[in-house]
mmCIF file of C-alpha atoms in Angstrom:
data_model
loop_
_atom_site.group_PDB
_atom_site.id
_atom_site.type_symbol
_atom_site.label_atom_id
_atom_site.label_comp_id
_atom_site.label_asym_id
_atom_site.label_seq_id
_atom_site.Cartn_x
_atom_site.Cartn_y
_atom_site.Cartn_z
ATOM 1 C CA UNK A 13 76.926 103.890 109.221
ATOM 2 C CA UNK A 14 80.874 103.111 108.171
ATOM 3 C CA UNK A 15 80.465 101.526 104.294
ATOM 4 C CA UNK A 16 83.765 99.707 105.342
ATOM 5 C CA UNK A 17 82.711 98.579 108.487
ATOM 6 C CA UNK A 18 79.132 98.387 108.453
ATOM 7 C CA UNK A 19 79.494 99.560 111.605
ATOM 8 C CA UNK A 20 77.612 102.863 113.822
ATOM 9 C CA UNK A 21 78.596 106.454 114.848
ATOM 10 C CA UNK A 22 78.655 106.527 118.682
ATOM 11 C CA UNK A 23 79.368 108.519 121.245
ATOM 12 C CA UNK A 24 81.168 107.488 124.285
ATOM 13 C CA UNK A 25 83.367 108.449 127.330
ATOM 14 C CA UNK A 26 87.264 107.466 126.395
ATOM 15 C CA UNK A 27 89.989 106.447 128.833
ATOM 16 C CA UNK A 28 90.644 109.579 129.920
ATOM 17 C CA UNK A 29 86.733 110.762 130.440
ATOM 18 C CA UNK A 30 86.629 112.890 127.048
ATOM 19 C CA UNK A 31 83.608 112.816 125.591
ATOM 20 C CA UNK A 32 84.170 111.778 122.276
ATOM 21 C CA UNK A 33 83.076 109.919 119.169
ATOM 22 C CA UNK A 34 83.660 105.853 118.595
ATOM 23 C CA UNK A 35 82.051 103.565 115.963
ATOM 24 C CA UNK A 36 79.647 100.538 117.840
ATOM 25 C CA UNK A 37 78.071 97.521 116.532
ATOM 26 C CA UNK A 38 75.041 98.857 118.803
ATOM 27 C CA UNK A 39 71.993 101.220 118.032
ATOM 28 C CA UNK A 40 73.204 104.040 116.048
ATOM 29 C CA UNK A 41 73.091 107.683 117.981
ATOM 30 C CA UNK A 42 71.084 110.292 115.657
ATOM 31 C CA UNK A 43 72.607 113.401 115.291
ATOM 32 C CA UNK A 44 71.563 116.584 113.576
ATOM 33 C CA UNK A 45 72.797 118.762 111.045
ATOM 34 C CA UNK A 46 72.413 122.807 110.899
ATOM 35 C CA UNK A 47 74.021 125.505 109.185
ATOM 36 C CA UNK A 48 77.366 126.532 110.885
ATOM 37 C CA UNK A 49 77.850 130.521 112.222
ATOM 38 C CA UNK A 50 81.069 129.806 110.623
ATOM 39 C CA UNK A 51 82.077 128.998 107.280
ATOM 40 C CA UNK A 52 79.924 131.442 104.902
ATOM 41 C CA UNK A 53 77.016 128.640 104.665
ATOM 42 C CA UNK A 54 79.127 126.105 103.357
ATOM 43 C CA UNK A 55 79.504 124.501 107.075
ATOM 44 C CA UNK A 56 77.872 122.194 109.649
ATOM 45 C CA UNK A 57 77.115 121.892 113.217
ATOM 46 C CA UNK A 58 76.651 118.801 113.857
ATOM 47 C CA UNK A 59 75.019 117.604 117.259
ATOM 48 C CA UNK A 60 73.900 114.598 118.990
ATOM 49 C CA UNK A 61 70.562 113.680 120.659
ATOM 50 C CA UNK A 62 71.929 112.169 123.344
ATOM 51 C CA UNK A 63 75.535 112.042 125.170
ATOM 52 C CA UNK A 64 77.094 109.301 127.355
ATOM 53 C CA UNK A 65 75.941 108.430 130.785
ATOM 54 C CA UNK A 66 76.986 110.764 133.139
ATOM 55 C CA UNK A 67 77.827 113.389 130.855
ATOM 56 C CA UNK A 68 76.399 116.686 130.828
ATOM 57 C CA UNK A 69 73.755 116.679 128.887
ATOM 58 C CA UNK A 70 74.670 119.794 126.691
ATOM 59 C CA UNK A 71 77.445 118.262 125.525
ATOM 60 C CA UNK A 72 76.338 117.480 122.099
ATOM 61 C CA UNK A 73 78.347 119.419 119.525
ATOM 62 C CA UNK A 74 81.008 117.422 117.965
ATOM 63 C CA UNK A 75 84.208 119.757 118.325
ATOM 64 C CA UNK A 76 87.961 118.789 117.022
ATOM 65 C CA UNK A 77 89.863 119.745 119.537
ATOM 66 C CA UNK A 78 93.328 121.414 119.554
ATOM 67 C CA UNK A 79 96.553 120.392 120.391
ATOM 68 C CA UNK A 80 97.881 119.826 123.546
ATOM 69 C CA UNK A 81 97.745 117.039 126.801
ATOM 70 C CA UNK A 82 96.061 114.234 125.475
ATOM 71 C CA UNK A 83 93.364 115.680 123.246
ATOM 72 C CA UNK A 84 95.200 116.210 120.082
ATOM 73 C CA UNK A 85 92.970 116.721 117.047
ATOM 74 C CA UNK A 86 90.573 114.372 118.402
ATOM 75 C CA UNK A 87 86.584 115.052 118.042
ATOM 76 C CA UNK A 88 85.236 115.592 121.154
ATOM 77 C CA UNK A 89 81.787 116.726 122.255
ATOM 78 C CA UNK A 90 81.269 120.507 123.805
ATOM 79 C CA UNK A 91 78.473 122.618 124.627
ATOM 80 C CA UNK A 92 76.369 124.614 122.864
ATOM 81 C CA UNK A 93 78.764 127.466 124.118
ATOM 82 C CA UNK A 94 81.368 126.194 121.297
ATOM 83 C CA UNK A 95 78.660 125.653 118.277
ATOM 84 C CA UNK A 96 80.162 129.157 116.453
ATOM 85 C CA UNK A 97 83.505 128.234 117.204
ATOM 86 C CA UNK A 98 85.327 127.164 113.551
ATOM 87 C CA UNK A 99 86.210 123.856 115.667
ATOM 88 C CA UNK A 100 82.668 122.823 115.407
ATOM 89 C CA UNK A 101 81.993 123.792 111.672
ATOM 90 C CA UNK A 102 82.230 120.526 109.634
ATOM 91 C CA UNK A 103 82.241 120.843 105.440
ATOM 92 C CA UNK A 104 80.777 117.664 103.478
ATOM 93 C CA UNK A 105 82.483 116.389 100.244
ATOM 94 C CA UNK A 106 81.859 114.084 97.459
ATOM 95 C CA UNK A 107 83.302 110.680 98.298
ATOM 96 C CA UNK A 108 85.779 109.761 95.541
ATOM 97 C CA UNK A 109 85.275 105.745 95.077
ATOM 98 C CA UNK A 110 88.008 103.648 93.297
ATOM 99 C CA UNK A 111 86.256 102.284 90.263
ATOM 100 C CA UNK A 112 89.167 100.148 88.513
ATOM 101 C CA UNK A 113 88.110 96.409 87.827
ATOM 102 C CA UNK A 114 90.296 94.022 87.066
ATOM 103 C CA UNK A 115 88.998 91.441 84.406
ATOM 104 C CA UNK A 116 88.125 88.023 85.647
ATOM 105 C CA UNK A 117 86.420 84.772 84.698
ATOM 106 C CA UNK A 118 83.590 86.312 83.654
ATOM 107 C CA UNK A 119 83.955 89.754 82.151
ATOM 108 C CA UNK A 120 87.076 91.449 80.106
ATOM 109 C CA UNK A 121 86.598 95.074 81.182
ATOM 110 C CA UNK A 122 88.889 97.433 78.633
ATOM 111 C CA UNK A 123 90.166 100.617 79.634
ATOM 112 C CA UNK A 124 91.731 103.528 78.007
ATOM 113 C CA UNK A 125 94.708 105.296 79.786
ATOM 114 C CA UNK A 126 95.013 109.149 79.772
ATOM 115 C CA UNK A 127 97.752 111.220 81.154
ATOM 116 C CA UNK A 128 96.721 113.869 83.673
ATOM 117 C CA UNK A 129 98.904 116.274 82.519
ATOM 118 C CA UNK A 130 97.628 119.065 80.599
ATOM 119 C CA UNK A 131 99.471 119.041 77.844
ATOM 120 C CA UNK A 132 98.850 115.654 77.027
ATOM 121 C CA UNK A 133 94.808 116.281 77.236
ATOM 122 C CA UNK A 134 92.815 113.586 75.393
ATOM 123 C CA UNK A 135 95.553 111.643 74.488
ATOM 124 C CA UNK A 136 95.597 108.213 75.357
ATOM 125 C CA UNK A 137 98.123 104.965 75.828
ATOM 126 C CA UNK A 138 98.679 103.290 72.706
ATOM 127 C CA UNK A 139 100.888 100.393 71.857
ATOM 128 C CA UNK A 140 102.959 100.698 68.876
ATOM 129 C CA UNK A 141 103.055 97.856 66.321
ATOM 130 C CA UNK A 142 102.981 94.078 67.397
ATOM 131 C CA UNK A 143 106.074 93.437 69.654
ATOM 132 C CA UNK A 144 109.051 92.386 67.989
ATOM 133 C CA UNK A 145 112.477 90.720 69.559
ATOM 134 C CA UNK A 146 112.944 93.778 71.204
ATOM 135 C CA UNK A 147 109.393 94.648 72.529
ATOM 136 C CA UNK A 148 106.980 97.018 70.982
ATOM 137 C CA UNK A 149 106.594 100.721 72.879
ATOM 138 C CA UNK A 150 103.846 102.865 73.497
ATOM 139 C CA UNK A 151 102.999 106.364 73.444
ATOM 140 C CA UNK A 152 100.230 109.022 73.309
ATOM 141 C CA UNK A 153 97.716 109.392 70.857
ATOM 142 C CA UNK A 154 94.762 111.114 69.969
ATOM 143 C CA UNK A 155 91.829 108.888 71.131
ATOM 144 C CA UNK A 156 90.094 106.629 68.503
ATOM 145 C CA UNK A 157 86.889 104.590 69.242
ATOM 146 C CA UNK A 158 87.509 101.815 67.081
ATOM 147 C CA UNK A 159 91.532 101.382 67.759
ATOM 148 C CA UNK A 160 92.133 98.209 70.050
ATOM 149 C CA UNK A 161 95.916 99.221 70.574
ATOM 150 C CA UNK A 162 94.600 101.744 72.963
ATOM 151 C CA UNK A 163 92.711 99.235 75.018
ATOM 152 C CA UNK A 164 93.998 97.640 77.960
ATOM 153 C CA UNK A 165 92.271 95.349 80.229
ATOM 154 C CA UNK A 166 93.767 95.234 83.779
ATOM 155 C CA UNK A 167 94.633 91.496 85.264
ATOM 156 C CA UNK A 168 95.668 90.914 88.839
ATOM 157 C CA UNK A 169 98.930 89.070 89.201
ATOM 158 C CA UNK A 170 99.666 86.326 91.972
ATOM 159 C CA UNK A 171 101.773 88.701 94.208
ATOM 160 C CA UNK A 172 98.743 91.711 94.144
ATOM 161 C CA UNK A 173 100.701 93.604 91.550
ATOM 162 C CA UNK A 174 98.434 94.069 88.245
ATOM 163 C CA UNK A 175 99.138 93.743 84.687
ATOM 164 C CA UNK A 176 98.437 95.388 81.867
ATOM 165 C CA UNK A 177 97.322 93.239 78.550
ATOM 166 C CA UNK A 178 96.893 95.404 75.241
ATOM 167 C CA UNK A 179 93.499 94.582 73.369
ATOM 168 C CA UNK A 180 95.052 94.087 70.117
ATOM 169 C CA UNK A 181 97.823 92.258 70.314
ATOM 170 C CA UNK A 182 98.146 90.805 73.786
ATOM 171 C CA UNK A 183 101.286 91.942 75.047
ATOM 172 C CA UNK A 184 101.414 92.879 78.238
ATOM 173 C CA UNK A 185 103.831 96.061 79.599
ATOM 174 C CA UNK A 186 107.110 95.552 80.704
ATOM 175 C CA UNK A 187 108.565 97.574 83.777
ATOM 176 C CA UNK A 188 111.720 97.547 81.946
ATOM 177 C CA UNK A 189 112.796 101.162 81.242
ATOM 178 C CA UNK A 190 112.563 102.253 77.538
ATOM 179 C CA UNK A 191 113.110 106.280 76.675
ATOM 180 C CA UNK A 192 112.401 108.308 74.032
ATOM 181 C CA UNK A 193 110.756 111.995 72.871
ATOM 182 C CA UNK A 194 107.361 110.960 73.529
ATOM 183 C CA UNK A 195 107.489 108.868 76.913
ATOM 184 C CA UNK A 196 110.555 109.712 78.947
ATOM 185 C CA UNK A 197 109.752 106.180 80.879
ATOM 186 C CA UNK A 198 108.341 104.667 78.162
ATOM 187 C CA UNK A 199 107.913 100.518 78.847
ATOM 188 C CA UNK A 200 108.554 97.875 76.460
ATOM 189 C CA UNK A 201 105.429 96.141 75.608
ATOM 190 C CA UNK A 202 106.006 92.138 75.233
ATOM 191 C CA UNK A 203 103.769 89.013 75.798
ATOM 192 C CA UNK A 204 105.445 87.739 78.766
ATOM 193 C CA UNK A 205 104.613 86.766 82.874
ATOM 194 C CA UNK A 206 108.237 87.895 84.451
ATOM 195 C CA UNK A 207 108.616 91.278 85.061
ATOM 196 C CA UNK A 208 105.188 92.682 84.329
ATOM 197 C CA UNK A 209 103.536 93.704 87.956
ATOM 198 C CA UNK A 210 102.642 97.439 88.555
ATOM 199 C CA UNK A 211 101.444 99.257 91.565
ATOM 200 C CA UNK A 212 98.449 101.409 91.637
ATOM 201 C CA UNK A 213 98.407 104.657 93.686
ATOM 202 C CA UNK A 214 95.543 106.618 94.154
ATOM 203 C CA UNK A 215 96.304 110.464 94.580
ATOM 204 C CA UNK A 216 92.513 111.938 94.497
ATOM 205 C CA UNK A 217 90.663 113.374 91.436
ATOM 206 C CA UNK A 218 90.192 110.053 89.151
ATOM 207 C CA UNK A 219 94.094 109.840 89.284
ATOM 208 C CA UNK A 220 96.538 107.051 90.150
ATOM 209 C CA UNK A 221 100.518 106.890 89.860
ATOM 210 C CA UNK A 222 101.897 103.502 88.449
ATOM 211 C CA UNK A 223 104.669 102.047 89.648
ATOM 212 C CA UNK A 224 106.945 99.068 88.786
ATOM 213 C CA UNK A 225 110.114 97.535 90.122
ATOM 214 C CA UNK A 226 112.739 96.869 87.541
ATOM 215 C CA UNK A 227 115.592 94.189 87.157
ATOM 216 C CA UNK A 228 117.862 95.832 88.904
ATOM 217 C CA UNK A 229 115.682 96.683 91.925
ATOM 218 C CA UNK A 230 114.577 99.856 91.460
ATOM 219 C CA UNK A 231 110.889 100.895 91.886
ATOM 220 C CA UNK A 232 110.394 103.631 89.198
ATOM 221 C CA UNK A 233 107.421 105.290 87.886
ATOM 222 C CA UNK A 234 105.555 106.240 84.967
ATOM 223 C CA UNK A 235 106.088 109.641 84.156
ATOM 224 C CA UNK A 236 104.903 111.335 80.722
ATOM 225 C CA UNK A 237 106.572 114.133 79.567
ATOM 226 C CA UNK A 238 107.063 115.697 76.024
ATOM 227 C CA UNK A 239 110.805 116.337 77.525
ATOM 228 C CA UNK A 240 113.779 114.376 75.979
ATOM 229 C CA UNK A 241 116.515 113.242 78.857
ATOM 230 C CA UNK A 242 116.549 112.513 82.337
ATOM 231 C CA UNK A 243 112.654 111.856 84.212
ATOM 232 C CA UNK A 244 111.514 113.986 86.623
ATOM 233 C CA UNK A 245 112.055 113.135 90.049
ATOM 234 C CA UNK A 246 109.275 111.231 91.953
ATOM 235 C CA UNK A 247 109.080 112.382 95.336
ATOM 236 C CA UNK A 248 106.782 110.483 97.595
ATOM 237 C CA UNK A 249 105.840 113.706 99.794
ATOM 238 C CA UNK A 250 104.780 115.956 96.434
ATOM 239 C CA UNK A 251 101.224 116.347 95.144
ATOM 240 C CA UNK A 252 101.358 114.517 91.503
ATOM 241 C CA UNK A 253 97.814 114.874 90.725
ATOM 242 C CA UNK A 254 97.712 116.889 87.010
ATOM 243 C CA UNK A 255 101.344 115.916 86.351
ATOM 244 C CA UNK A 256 103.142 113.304 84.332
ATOM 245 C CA UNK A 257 102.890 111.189 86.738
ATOM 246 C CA UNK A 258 99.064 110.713 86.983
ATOM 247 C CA UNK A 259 96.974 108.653 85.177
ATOM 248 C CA UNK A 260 93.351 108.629 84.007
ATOM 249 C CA UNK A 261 91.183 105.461 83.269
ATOM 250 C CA UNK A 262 88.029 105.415 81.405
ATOM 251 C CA UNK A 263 86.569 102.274 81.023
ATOM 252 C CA UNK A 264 85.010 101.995 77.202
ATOM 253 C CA UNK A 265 83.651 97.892 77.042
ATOM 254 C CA UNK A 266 82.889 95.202 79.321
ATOM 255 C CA UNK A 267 82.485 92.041 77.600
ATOM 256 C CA UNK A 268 81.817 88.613 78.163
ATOM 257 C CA UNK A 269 85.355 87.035 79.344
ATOM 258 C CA UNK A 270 86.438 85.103 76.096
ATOM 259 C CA UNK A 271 85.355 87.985 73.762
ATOM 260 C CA UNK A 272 88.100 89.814 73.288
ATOM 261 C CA UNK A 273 89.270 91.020 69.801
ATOM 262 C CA UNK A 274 86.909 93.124 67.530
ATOM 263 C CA UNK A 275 84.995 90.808 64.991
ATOM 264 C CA UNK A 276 84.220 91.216 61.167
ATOM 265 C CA UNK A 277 80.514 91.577 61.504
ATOM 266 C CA UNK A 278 79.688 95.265 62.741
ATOM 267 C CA UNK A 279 77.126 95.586 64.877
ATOM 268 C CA UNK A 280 73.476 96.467 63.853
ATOM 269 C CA UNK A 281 71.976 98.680 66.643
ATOM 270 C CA UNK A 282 68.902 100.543 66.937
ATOM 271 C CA UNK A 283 66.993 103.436 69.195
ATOM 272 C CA UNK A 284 63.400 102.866 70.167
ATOM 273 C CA UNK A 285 61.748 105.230 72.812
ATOM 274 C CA UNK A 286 65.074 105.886 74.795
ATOM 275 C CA UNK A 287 65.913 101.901 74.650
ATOM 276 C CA UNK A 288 68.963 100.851 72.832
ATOM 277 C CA UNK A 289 68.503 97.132 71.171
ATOM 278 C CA UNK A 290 71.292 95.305 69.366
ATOM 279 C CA UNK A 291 70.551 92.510 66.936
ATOM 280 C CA UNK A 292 71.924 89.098 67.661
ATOM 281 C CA UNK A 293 72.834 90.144 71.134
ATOM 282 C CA UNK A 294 71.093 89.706 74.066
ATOM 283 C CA UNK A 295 73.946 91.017 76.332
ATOM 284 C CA UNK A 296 75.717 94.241 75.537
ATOM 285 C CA UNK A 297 76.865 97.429 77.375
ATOM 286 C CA UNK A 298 75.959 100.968 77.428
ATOM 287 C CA UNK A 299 78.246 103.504 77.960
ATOM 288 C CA UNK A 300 77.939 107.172 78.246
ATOM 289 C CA UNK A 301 80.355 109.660 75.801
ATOM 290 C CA UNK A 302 81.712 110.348 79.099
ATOM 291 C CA UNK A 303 82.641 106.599 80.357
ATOM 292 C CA UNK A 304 80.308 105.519 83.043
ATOM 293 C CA UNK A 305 78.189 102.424 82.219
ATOM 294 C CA UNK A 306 74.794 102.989 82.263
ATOM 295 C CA UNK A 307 71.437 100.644 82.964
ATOM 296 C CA UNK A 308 70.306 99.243 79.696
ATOM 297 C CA UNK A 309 66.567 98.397 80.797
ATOM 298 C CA UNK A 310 66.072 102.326 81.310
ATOM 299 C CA UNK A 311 65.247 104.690 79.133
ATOM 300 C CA UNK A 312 67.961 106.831 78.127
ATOM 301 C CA UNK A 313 68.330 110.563 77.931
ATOM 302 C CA UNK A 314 69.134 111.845 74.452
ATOM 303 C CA UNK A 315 72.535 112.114 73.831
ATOM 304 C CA UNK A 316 75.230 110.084 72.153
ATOM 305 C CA UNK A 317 76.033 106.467 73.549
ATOM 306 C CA UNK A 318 78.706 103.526 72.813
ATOM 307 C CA UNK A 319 77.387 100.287 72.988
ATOM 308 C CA UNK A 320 79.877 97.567 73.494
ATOM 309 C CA UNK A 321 78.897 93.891 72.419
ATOM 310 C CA UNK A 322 81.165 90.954 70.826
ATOM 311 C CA UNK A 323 84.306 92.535 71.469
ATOM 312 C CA UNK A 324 83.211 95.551 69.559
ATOM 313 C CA UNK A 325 82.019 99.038 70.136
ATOM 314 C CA UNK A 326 79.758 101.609 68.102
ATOM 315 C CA UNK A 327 79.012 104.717 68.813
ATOM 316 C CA UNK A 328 74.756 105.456 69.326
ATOM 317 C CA UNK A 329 72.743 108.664 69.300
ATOM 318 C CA UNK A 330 69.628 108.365 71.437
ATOM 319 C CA UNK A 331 66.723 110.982 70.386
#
């Protein structure tokens, strides 16, 4: 079944009387899976129980075919005859599901921003100081759990474009070109609604490139390099992911929408039998070292935890 779609695999006879796949509100067809001659055990045949009326009936081995006439690349259905051809060996991989949330009317979700390049490893987005006349930059820094200036919460604009809103001061990024040893495209940072959407790409591995169109017209995009002088060159047909121009988000707190800054009272947690329990709060988040939220009503594996509640975070070892 299609997760999209909610729709069914099928298979059915297409205008031209290939037998081939299609996706049907109807019953689903069942298929089965087996280890592929091909492929070193790492493939899949994959054949149907049943084919279309009319067809032959051994016909049950999905098959992309080649090119040529009016068959290109399609996946048809052949004959057991064509099960150890590499055409029929299918490889499974891990579906990669775009987790970003924007913050709404009912949860402020912050995020920390990370560079895919390399050389930047575990640095993070950071505003500078609180913008002045000429807006405040940004630039990497080594990551710090209990530094709101490397917290931004994402906010979708009217057009579809999305903003980015620091944690500690508010200001959203500019897509106004700023450039210095640090950032070659480095953005001023300043609270303001004109001039503030960016596009999110995403390239594959947890990364996205960030785009946003400037005064002048120009669709540029963030690109982090320890280079002084001219940016690289964004080229729509290269591969960006683990260059300056990908971008990592981890998501570190989701709070209650309204809770935003870090308060003067710390938070008094405790551990009991894998449960994590935080005093004066009866809603709070749990989040791996790692980033993904986890399900406070289970017990936890040992291991070190932040918990997220009032528009703070601490950081927990479970036993």
């Amino acid at each position: 079944m299609n997760r999209k779609s909610g729709r069914y695999l099928n298979v059915r006879y297409d205008e031209n009387r290939n037998i081939g796949m299609a996706v049907t509100d109807r019953q689903p067809c069942d298929f089965r899976i087996s280890e592929a001659a091909a492929g070193g055990g790492s493939y899949f045949n994959i054949a149907a129980f049943r084919t279309p009326s009319g067809a032959d009936p051994s016909e049950t081995y999905l098959h992309q075919a080649n090119s040529g006439g009016s068959r290109d690349y399609v996946i048809m259905m052949v004959g057991n005859d064509y099960s150890g051809s590499e055409n029929s060996a299918f490889h499974f991989v891990e579906f990669e599901e775009n987790r970003l949330a924007y913050s709404d009317g009912e949860t402020t979700r912050w995020y920390r921003i990370y560079n895919a390049d390399a050389r930047l490893d575990g640095l993070c987005l950071q505003q500078n100081t609180q913008a002045a006349a000429g807006g405040a930059s940004f630039f990497f820094a080594g990551e710090q759990s209990d530094n709101a200036r490397q917290e931004w919460k994402l906010v979708e604009n009217e057009d579809g474009t999305t903003g980015f809103v620091n944690r500690a001061t508010g200001d959203v990024i500019n897509t106004e070109t700023r450039t210095n040893g640090l950032l070659n495209i480095v953005q001023s940072a300043v609270a303001a609604t004109a001039g503030t959407g960016w596009t999110l790409a995403y390239i594959g591995k947890g990364q996205y490139t960030i785009a946003g169109t400037e005064s002048d017209g120009i669709t540029r995009y963030l690109n982090a390099t320890e280079e002084t002088g001219e940016p690289d060159t964004f080229l729509p047909s290269d591969n960006h992911q683990g260059t300056g121009f990908a971008f990592r988000f981890k998501l570190t707190a989701e709070v209650p929408t309204g809770i935003s800054g870090p308060t003067n009272a710390p938070l008094k947690v405790r551990t009991e039998n894998g449960k994590i329990y935080v005093e004066g709060h009866s809603r709070f988040a749990i989040h791996t070292a790692s980033g993904p939220l986890v399900n406070g009503n289970d017990r936890l594996p040992s291991g070190i935890y932040l918990v997220s509640a009032g528009g703070e975070t601490v950081k927990v070892y479970v036993r």
